[in-house]
Short mmCIF file of C-alpha atoms in Angstrom, two decimals:
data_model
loop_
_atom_site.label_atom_id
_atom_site.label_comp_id
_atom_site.label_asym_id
_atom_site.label_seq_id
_atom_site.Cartn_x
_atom_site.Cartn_y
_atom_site.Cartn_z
CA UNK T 20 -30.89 26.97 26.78
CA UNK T 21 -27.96 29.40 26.76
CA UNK T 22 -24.79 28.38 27.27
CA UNK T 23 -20.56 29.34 26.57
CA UNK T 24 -20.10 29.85 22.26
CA UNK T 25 -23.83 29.45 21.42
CA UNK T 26 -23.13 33.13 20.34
CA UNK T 27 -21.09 31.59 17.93
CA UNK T 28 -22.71 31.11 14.13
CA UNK T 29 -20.62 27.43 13.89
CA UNK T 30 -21.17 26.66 17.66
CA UNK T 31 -22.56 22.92 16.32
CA UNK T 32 -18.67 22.24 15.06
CA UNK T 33 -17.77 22.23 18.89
CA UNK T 34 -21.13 19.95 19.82
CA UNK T 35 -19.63 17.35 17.28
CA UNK T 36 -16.18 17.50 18.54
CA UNK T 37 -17.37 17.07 22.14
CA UNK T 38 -19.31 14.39 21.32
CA UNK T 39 -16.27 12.85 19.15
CA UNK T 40 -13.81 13.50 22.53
CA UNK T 41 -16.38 11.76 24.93
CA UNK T 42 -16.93 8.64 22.05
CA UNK T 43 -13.37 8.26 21.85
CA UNK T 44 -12.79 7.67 25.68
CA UNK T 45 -15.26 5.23 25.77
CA UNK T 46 -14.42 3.48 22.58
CA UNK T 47 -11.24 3.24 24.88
CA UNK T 48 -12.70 2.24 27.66
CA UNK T 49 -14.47 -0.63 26.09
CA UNK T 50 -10.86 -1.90 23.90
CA UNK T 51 -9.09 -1.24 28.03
CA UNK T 52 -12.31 -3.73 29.43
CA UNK T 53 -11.79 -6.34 26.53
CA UNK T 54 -8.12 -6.43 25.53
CA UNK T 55 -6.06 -4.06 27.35
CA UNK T 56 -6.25 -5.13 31.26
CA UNK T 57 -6.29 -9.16 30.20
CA UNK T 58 -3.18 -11.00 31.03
CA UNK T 59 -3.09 -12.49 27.57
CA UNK T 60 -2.65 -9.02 26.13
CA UNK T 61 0.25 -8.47 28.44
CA UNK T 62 1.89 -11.63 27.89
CA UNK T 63 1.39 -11.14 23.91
CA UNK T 64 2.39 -7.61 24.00
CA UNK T 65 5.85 -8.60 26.24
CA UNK T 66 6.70 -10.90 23.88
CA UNK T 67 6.35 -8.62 20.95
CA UNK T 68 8.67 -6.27 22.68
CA UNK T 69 11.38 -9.01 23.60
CA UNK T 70 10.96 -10.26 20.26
CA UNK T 71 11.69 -7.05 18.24
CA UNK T 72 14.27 -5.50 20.51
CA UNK T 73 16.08 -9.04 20.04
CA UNK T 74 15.66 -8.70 16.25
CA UNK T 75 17.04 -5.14 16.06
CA UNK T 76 20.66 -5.90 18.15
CA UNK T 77 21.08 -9.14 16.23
CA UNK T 78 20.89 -7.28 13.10
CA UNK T 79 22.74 -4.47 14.46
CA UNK T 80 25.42 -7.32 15.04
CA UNK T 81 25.27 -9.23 12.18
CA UNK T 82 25.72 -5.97 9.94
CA UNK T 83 28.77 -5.56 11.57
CA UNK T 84 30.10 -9.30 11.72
CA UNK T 85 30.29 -11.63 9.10
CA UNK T 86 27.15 -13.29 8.47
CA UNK T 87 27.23 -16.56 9.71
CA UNK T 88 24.61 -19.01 8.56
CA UNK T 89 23.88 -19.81 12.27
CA UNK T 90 22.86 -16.11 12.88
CA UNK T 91 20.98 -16.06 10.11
CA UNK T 92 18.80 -18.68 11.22
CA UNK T 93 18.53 -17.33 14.85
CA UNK T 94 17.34 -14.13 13.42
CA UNK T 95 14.81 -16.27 10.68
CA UNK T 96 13.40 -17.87 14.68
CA UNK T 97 12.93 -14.48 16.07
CA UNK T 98 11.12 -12.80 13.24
CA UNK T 99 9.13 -15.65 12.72
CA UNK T 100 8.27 -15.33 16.48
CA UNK T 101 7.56 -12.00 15.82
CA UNK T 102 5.29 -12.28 13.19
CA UNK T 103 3.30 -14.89 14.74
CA UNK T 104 2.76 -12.96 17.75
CA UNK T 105 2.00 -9.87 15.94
CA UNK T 106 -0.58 -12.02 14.24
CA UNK T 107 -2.03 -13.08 17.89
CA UNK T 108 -2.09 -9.45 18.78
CA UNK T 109 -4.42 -8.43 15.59
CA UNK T 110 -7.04 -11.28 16.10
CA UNK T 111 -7.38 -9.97 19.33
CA UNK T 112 -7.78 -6.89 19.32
CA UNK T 113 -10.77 -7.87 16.32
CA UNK T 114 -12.32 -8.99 19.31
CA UNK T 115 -13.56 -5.57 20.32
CA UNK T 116 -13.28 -4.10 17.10
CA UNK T 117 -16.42 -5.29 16.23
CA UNK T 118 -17.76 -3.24 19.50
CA UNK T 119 -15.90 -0.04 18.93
CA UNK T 120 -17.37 0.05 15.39
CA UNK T 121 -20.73 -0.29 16.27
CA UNK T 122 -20.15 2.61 18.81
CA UNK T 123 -18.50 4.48 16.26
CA UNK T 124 -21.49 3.55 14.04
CA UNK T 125 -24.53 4.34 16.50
CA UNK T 126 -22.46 8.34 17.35
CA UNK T 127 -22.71 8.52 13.44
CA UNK T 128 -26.13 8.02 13.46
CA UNK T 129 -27.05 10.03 16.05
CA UNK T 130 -25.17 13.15 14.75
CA UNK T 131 -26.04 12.41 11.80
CA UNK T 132 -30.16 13.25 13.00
CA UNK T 133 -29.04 15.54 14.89
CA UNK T 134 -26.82 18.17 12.20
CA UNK T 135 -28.43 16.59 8.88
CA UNK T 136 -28.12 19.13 6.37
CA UNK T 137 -26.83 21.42 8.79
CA UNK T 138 -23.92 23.51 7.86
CA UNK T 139 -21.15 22.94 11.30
CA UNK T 140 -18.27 24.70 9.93
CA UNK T 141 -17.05 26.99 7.20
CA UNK T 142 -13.91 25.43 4.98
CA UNK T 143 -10.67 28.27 4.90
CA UNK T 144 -9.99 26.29 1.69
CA UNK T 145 -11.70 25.05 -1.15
CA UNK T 146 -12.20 20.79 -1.32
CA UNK T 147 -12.07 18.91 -4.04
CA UNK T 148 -13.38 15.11 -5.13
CA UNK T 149 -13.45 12.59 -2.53
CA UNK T 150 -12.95 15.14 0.37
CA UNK T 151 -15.46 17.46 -1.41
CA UNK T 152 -17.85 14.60 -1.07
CA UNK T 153 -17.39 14.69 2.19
CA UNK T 154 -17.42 17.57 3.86
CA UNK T 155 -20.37 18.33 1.35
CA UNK T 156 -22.47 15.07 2.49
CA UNK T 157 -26.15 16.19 3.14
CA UNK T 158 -25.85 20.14 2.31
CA UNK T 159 -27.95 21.71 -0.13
CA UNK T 160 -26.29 25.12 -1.39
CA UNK T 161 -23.28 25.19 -3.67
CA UNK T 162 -21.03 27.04 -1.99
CA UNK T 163 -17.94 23.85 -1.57
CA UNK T 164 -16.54 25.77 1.87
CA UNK T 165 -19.94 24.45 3.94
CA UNK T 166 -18.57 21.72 6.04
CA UNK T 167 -20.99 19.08 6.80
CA UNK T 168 -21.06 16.73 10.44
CA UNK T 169 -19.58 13.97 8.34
CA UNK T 170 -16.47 15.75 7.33
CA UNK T 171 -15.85 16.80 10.92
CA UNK T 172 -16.53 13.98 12.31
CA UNK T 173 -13.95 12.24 10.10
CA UNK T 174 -11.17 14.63 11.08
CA UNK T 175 -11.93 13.51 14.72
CA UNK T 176 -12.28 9.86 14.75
CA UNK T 177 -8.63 9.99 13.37
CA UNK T 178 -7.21 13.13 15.42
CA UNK T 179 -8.56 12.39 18.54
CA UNK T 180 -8.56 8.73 18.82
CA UNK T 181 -5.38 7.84 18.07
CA UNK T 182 -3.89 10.77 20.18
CA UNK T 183 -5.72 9.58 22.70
CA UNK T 184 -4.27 6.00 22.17
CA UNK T 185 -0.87 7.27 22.26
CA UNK T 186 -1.55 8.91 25.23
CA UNK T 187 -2.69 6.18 27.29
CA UNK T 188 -0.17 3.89 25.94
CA UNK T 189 -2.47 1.75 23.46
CA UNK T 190 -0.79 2.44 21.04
CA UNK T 191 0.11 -0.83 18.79
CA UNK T 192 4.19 -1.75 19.37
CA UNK T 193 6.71 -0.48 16.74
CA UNK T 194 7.96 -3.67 16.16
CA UNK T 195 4.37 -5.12 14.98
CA UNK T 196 4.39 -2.70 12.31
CA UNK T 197 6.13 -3.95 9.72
CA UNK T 198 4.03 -7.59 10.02
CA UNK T 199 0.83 -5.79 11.42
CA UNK T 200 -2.32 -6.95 9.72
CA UNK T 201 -4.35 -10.34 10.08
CA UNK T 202 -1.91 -10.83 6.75
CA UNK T 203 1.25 -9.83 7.17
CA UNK T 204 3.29 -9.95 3.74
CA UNK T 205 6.69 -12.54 3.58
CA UNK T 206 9.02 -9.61 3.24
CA UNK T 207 12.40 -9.59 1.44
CA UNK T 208 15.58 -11.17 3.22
CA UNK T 209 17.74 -8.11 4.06
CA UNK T 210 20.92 -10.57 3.67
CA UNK Y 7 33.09 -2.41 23.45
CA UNK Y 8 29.90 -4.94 24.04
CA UNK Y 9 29.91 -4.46 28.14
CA UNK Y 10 29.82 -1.18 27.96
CA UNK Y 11 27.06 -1.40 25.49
CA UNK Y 12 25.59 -3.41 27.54
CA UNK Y 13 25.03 -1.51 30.89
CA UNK Y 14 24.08 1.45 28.39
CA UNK Y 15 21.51 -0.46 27.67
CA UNK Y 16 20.31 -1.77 31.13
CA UNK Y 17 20.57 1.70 32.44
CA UNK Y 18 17.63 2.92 30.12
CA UNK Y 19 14.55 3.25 31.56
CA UNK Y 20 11.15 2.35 30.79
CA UNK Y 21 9.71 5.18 28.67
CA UNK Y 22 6.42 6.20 29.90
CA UNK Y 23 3.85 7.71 27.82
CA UNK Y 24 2.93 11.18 28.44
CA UNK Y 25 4.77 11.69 31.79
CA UNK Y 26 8.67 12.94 30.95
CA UNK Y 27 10.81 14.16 33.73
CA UNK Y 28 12.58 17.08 34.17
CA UNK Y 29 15.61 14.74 33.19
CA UNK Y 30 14.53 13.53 29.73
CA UNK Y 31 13.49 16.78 28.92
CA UNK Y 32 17.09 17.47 28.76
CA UNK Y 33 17.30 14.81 26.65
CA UNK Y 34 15.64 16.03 24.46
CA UNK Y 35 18.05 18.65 23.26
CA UNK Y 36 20.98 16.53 23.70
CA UNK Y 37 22.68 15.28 20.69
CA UNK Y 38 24.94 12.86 22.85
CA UNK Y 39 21.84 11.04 23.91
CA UNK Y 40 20.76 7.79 22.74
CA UNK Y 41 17.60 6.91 21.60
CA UNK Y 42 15.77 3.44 21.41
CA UNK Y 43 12.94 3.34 18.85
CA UNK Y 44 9.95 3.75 20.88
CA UNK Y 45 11.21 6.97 22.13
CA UNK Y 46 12.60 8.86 19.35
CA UNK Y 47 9.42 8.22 17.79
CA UNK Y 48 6.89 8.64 20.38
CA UNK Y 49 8.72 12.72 20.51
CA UNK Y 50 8.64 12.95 16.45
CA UNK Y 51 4.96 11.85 16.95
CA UNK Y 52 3.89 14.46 19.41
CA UNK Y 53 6.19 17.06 18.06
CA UNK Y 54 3.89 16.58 15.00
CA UNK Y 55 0.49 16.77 17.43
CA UNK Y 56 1.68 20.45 18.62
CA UNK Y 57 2.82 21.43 15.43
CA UNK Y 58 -0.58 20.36 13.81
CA UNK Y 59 -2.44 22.49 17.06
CA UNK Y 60 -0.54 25.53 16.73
CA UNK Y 61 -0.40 25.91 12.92
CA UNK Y 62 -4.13 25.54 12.96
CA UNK Y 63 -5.09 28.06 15.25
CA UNK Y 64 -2.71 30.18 13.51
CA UNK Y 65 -3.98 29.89 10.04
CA UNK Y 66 -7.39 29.97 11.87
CA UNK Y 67 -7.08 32.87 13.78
CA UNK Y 68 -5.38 35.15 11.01
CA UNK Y 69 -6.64 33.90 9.13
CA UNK Y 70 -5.09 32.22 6.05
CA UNK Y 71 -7.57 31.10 3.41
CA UNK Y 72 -6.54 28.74 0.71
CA UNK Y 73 -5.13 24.94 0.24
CA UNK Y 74 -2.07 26.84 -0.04
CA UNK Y 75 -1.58 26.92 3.28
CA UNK Y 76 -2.28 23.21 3.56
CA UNK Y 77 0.67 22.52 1.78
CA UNK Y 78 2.69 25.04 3.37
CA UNK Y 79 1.31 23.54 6.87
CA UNK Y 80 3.20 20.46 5.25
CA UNK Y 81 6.52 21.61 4.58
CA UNK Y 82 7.23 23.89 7.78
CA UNK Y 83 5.96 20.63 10.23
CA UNK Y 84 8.15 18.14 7.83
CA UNK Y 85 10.78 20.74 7.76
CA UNK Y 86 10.99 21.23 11.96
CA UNK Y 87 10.77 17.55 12.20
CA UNK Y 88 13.93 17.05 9.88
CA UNK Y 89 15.87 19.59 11.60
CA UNK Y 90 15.06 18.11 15.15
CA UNK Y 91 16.21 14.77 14.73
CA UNK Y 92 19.17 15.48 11.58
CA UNK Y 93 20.41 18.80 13.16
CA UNK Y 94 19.59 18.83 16.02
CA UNK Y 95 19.97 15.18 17.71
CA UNK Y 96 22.15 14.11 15.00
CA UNK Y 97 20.91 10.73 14.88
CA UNK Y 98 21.64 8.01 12.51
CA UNK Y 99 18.52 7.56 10.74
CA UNK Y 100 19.12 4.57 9.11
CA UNK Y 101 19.42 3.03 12.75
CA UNK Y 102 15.63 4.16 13.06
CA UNK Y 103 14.20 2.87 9.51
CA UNK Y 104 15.54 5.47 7.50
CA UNK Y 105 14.26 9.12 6.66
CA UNK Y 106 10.73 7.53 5.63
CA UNK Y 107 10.13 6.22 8.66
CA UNK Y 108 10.89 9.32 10.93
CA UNK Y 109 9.29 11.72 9.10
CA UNK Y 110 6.16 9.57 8.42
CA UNK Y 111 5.66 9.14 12.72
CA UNK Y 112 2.42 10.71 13.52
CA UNK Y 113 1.74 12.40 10.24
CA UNK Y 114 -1.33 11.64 9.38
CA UNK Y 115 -2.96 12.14 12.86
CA UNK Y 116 -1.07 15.48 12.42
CA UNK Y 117 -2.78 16.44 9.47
CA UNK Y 118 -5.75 15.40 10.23
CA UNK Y 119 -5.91 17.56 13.71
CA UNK Y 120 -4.14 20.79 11.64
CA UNK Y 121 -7.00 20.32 9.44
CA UNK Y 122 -9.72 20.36 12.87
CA UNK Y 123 -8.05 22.88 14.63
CA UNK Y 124 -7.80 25.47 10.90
CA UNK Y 125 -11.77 24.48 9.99
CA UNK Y 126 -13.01 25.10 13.59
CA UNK Y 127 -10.55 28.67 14.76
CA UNK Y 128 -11.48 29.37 11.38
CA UNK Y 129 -15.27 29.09 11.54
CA UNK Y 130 -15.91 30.08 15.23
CA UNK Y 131 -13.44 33.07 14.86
CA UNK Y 132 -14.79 34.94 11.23
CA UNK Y 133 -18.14 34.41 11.19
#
């Protein structure tokens, strides 16, 4: 079957982008079904916004007051608000997680038959260690500028996903960052 | 001083994702602006995106050979973003996390679709 870039000696690097695009909107798709459109997302996510906003103008404030030991313990309540919400938000979004993986997993698998020792791209720069493992995965040859499915692949899961996540406006809140994590770590008092 | 603050504030509108007006992108080469969090670093981030896009299909097409250029790649993105939101916006970056966190907004996604966009101009164009 003849179709547009099969001309093309490295045509299979588009096929495994493509298929990386169309994974990524429906590992969206699927978080959008589970987490996104669910009122306890919204009401968690709201409250991370209030939460952090809050914490940023009463620091903002209390740089340029005095301290007072009342405004230190406001701002104590609203990062500890923070962080327990931000908390919330992480165990559920491991909800779908686990789905999204195996998605992520299965598309592996499946290029993985498809381009297995296949080369899908030529390197414009030489790799080295870990990377080199990488894009090498599954080639025979020993030329290091063969890129393998695995290294492409890689590049794309990251790329396009969270572009596309930004984009549609999944994108975890700022003010999450700093606690993000089923762990977050007690950080130092700024006072 | 507060009130005025205040109604700054309430004027600001809900920044949506992906959709800017005609309006904010005035903003965006306003240095008198002000900038909550969110938005200032949702433009660093895709600043980074088109930077990452166009440097690869311009190493790709050339094309430039050599990790070189990765690093190079680096420098010129870090170096634009600096000079957008220093020189340009002349914002107070320690009202935004500091340096770090600026320059650190969307880097890695950045890289990581410079790196796609070199590999596959590169491979589908010279061979």
């Amino acid at each position: 079957m003849a179709y547009p870039f099969s001309d093309f000696k490295y045509s299979d690097g588009l096929t495994v982008v493509g298929i990386s695009f169309c994974t990524a909107i429906v590992c969206e798709a699927i978080s959008w079904v589970l987490i996104y459109r669910t009122n306890s997302y919204k009401n968690l996510r709201s409250s991370i916004d209030k939460a952090s906003k809050k914490l940023e103008t009463m620091k903002t404030d209390s740089n340029k007051i005095n301290i007072k030991k009342s405004k230190t313990k406001k701002i104590d309540r609203v990062e500890t608000s923070l962080k327990e919400s931000s908390r919330d938000l992480s165990l559920f979004k491991f909800k779908s997680g686990g789905v999204v993986a195996l998605v992520l997993f299965v598309v592996f698998g499946l290029l993985n038959s498809l381009f297995e020792g296949k080369v899908v791209a030529k390197l414009p720069f030489k790799p080295f260690g870990l990377i080199m493992k990488m894009s090498h995965r599954g080639l025979q040859g020993n030329d290091p500028t063969d890129c393998s499915m695995a290294f492409l692949y890689f590049l794309c899961s990251i790329s396009i996903r969270t572009n596309l996540q930004k984009f549609l406006g999944f994108a975890p809140p700022r003010g999450a960052g700093a606690g993000a994590g089923l762990f977050p770590m007690p950080d130092p008092k700024t006072s | 001083m507060k009130e005025g603050k205040s109604v700054k504030l309430n004027h600001q509108q809900p920044h949506q994702n992906g959709h800017l007006t005609p309006s904010k992108f005035a903003k965006l080469f306003d240095p008198e602006a002000s900038w909550d969090k969110d938005q200032l670093g949702d433009v660093l981030h895709w600043i980074r995106q088109v930077l990452g896009l166009a440097c690869g299909f311009l190493w790709g097409s050339i094309p430039l050979v050599g990790g070189i250029w990765f690093i190079i790649f680096l420098a010129l993105s870090t170096g634009i973003i600096y000079s957008y939101y220093a020189v340009m916006l002349k914002v107070d970056e320690e009202e935004f996390g500091g340096h770090g966190a600026l320059l650190q907004e969307g880097l890695f996604a950045s890289i990581t679709l410079f790196l796609l966009s070199w590999i596959l101009v590169y491979s589908l164009a010279h061979f």
